[in-house]
mmCIF file of C-alpha atoms in Angstrom:
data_model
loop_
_atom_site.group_PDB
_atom_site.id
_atom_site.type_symbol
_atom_site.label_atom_id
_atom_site.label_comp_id
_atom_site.label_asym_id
_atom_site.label_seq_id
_atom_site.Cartn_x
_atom_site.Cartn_y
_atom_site.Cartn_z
ATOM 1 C CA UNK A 258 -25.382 -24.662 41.360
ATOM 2 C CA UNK A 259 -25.096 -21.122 41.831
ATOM 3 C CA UNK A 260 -27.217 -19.097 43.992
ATOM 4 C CA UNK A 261 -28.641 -16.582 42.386
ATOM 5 C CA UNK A 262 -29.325 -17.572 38.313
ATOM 6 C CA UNK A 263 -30.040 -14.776 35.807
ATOM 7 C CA UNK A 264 -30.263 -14.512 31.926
ATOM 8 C CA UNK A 265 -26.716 -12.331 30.877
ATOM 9 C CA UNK A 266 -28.687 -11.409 27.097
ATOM 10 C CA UNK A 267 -28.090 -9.358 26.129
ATOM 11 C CA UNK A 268 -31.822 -8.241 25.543
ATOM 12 C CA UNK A 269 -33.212 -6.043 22.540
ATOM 13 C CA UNK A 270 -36.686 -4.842 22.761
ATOM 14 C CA UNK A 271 -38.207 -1.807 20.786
ATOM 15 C CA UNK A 272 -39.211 1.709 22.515
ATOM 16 C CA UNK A 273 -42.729 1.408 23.970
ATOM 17 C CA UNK A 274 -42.316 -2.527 24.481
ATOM 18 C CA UNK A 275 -42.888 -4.640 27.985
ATOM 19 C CA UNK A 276 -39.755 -5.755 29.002
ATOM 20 C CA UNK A 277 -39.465 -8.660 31.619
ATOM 21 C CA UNK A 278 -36.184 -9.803 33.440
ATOM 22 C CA UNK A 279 -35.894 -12.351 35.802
ATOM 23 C CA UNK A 280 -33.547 -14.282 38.368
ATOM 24 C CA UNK A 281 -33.943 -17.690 40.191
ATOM 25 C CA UNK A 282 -31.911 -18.446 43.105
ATOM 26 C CA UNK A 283 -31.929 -21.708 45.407
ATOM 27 C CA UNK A 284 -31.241 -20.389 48.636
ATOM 28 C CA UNK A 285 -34.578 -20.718 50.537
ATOM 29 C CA UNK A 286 -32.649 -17.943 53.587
ATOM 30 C CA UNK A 287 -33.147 -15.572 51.218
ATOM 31 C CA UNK A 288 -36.411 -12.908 52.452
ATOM 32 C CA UNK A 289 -34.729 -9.236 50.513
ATOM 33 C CA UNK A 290 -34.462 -8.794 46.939
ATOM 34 C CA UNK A 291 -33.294 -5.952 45.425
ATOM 35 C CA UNK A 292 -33.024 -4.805 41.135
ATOM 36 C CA UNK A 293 -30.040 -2.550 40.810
ATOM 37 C CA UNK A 294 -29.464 -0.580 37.516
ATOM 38 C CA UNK A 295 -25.764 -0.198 35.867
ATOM 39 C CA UNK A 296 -25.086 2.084 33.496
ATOM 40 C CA UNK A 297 -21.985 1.649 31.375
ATOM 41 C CA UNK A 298 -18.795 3.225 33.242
ATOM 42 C CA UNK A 299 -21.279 3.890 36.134
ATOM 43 C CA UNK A 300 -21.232 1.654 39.301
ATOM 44 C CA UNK A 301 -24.829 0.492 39.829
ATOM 45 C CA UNK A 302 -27.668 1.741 41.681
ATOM 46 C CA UNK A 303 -30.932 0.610 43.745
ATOM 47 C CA UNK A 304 -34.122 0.767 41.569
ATOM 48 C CA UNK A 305 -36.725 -1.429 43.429
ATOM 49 C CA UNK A 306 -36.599 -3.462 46.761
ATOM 50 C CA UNK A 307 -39.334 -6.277 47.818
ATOM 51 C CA UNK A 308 -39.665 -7.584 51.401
ATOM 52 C CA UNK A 309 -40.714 -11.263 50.853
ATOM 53 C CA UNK A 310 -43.494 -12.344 48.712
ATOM 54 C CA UNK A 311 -45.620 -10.067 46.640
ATOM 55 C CA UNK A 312 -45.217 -7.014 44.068
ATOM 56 C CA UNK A 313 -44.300 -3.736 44.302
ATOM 57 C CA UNK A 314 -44.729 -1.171 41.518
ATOM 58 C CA UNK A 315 -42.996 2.313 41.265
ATOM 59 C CA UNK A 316 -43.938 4.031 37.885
ATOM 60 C CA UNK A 317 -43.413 2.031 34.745
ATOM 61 C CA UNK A 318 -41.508 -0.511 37.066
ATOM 62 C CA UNK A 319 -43.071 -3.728 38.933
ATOM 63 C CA UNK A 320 -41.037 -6.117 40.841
ATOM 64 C CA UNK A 321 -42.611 -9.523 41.784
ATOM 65 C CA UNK A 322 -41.252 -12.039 44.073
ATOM 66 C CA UNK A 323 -42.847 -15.402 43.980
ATOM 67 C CA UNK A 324 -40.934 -17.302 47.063
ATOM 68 C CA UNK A 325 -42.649 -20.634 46.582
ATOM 69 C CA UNK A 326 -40.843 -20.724 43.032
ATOM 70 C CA UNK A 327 -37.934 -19.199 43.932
ATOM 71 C CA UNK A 328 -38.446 -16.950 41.554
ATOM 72 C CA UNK A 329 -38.413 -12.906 41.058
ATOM 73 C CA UNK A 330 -38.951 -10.318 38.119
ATOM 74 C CA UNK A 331 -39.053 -6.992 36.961
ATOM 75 C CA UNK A 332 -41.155 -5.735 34.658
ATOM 76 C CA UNK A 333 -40.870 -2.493 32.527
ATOM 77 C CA UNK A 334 -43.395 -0.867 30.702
ATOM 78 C CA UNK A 335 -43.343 1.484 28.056
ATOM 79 C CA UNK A 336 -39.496 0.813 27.585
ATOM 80 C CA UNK A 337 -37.503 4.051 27.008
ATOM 81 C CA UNK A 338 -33.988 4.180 25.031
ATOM 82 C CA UNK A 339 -33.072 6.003 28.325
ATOM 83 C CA UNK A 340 -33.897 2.430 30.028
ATOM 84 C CA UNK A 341 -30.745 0.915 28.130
ATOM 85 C CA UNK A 342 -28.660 -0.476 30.866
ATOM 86 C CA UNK A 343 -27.443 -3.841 32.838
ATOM 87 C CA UNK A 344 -30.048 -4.832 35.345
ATOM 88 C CA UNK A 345 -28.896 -7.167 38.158
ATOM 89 C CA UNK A 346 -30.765 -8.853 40.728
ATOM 90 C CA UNK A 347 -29.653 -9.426 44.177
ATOM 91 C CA UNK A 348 -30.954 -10.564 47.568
ATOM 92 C CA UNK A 349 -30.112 -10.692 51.241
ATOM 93 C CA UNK A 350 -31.173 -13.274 53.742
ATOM 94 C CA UNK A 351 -32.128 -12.132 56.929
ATOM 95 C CA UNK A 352 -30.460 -11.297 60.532
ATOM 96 C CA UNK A 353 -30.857 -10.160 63.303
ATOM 97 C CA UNK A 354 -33.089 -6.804 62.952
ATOM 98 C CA UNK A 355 -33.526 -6.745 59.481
ATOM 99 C CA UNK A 356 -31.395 -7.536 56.260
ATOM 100 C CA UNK A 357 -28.169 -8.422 55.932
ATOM 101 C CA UNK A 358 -25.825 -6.363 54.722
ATOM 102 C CA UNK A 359 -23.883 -9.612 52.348
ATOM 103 C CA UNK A 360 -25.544 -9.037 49.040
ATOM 104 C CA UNK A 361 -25.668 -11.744 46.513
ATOM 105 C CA UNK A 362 -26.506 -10.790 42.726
ATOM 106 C CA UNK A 363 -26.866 -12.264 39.510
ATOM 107 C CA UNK A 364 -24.914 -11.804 36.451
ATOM 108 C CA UNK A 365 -26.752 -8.922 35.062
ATOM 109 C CA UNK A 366 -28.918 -8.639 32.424
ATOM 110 C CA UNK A 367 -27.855 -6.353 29.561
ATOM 111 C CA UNK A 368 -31.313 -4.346 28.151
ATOM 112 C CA UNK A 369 -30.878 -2.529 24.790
ATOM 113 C CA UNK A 370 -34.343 -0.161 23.783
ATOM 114 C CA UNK A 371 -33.892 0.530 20.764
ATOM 115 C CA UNK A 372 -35.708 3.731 19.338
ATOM 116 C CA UNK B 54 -17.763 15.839 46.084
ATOM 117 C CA UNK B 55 -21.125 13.857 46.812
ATOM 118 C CA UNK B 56 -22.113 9.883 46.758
ATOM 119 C CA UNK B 57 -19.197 7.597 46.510
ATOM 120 C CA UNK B 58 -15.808 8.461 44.771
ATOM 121 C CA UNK B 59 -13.184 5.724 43.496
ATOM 122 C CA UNK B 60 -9.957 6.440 42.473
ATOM 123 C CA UNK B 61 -8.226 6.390 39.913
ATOM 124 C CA UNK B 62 -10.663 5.407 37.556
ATOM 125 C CA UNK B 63 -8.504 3.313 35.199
ATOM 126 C CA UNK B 64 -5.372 1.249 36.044
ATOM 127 C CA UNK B 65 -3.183 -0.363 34.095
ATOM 128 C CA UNK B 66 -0.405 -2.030 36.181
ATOM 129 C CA UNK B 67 2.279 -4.637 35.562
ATOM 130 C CA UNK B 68 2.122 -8.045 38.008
ATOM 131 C CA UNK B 69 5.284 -6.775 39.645
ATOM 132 C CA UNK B 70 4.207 -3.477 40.485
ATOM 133 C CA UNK B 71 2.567 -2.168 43.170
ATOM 134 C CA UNK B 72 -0.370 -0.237 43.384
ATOM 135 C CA UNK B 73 -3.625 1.070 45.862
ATOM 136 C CA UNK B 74 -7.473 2.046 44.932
ATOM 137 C CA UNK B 75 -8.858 4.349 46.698
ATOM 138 C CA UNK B 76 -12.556 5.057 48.269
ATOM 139 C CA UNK B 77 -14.360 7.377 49.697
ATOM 140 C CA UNK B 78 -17.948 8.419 50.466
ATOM 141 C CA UNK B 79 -19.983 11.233 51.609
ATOM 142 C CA UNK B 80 -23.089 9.486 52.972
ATOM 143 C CA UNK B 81 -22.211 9.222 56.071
ATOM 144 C CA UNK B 82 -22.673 5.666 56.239
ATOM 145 C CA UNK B 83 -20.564 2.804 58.307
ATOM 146 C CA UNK B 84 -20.566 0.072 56.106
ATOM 147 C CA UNK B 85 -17.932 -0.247 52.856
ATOM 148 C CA UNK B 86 -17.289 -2.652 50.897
ATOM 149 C CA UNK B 87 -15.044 -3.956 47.755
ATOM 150 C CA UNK B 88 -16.422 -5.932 44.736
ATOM 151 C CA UNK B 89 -15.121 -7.738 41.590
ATOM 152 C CA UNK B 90 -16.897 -7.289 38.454
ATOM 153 C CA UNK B 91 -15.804 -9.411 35.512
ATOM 154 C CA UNK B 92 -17.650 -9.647 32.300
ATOM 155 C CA UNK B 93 -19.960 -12.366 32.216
ATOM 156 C CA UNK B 94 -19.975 -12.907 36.066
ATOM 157 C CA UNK B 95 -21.734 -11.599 39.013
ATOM 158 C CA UNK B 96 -20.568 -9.222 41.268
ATOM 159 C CA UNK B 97 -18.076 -10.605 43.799
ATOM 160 C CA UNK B 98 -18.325 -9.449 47.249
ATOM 161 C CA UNK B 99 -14.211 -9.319 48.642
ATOM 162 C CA UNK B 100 -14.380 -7.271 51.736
ATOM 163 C CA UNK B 101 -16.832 -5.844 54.209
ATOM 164 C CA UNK B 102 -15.820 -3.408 56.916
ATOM 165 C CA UNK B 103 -18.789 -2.395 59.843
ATOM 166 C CA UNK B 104 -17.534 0.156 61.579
ATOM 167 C CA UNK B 105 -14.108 0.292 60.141
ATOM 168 C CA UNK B 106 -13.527 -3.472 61.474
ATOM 169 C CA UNK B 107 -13.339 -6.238 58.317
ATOM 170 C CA UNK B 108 -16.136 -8.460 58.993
ATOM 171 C CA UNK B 109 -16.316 -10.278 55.647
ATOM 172 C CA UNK B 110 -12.990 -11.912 53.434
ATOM 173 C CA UNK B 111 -14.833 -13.698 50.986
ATOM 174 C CA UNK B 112 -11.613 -16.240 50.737
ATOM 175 C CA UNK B 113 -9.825 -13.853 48.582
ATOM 176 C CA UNK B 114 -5.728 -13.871 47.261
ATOM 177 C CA UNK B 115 -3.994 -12.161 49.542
ATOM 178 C CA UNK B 116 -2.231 -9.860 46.512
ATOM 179 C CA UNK B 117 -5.283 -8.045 47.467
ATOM 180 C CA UNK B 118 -5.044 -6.102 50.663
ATOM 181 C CA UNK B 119 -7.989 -3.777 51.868
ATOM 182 C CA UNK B 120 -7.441 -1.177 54.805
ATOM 183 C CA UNK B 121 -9.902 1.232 56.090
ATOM 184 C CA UNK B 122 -8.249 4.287 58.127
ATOM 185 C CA UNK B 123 -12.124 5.613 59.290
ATOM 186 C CA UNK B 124 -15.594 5.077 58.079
ATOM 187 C CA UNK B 125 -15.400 7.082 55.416
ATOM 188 C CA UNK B 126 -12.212 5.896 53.223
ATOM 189 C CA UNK B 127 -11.275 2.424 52.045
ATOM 190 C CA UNK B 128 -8.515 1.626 50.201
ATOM 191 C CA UNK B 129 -7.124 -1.587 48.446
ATOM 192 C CA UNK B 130 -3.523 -2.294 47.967
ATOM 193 C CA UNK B 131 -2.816 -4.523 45.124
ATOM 194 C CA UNK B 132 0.706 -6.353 44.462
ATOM 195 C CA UNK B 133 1.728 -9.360 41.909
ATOM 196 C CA UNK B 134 -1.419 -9.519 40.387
ATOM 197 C CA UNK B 135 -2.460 -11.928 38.072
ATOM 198 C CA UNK B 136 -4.060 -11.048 34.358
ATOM 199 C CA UNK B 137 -6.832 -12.960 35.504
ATOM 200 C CA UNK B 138 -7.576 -9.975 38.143
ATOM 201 C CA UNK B 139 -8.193 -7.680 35.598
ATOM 202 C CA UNK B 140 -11.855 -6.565 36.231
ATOM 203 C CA UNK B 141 -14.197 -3.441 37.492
ATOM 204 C CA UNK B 142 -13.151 -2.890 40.974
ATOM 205 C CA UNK B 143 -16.373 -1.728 42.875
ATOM 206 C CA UNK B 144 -16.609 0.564 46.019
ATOM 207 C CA UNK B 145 -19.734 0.277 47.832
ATOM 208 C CA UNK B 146 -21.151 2.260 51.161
ATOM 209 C CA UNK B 147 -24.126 1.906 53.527
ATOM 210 C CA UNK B 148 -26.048 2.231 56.614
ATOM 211 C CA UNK B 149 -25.784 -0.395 59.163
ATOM 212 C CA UNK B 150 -29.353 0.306 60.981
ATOM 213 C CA UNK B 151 -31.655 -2.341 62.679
ATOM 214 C CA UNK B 152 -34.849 -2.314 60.332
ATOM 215 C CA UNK B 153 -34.569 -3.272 56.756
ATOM 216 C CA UNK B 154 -32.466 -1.110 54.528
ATOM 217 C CA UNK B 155 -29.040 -2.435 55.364
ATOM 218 C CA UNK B 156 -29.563 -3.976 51.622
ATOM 219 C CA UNK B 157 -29.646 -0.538 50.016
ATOM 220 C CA UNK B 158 -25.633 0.041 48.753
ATOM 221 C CA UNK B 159 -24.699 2.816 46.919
ATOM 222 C CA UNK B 160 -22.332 2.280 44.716
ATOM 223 C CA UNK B 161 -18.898 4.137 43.294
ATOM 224 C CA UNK B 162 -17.985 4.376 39.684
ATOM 225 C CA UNK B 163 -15.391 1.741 39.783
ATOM 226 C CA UNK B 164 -11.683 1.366 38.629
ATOM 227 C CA UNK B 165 -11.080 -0.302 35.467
ATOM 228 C CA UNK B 166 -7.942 -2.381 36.700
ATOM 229 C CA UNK B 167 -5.879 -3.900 33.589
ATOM 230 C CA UNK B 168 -2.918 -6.680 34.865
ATOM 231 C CA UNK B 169 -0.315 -6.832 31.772
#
């Protein structure tokens, strides 16, 4: 089983829709989770970051963790063409002082808005 | 130059040649790392260097061969590859801090790396 499970898509939604992606993962160790955005030919970069349990919104993004499920999500609303892009999950377990720094992420999940 | 560079940014190299990718950020940070990203796959963690010593080789060939002269540059010296190594080679920096935020990595561009 692998550690971290996520959906490849690729997903199609219209502009203006709810989009929801979402990862598993089986390692219980696991306490940081992260949602990085790639855009094609671009190496990807941090969009949202959750400490444990609970949500965390920023704009028209919300990440939930549910830890008990082993189970996290990001949600977009109002979906923008500009939103088109692979979204990959990845988490952390802890050390000593905080994360660390040995990343695990999903296979990505490839968003298409279309306008 | 700002962020993280990679260079070149596309490869194409024949499994007897010889060939290096090169890093380098501007962040300051003292954390790098290499990644392999293959379609359909998730990211692949090779190498971590802390402080310019490798603390992570996640069991990879040794036709790959990282080195990292100072905390800002990383390079990785390829030879006899295999087709099956063609992929996005990723370059990634960060902070090594006690709190939280060692997760956030920022991430190069990438070299496209084709093995004919």
């Amino acid at each position: 089983q692998k550690e971290v499970e996520q959906d490849p898509g690729p997903l199609s939604v219209p502009e203006g829709a709810i989009v929801s992606l979402n990862c598993t993962y089986s390692n219980s160790a696991f306490q940081y989770f992260m949602w990085y955005r790639q855009y094609s030919r671009k190496g990807p970069e941090l969009l949202m970051y959750t400490y444990s349990s609970g949500n965390k919104e920023d704009g028209r993004f919300t990440a939930q963790v549910d830890k008990s499920s082993k189970y996290i999500s990001l949600f977009i609303r109002d979906s923008q063409p500009s939103d088109s892009a692979t979204y990959l999950c990845a988490m952390s377990a802890r050390d000593y002082g905080g994360a660390t720094n040995k990343l695990i992420f999903g296979t990505g999940t490839l968003l298409a808005v279309q306008p | 130059e700002t962020g993280v560079t990679q260079t070149p940014r596309h490869l194409v190299m024949g499994m007897t040649n010889k060939k290096s990718l090169k890093c380098e950020q501007h962040l300051g940070h003292n954390a790098m790392y290499w990644y392999k990203q293959s379609a359909k796959k998730p990211l692949e963690l090779m190498f971590v260097y802390n402080f310019k010593e490798q603390t992570e080789n996640n069991s990879v060939p040794s036709r790959f061969s990282p080195e990292c002269p100072n905390s800002s540059h990383l390079f990785l010296h390829l030879h006899t590859l295999q087709p099956e190594d063609s992929a996005l080679y990723l370059c990634a920096s960060s902070q090594l801090i006690t709190g939280p935020r060692t997760y956030e990595q920022y991430f190069g561009p990438g070299t496209r790396l084709t093995v004919t």
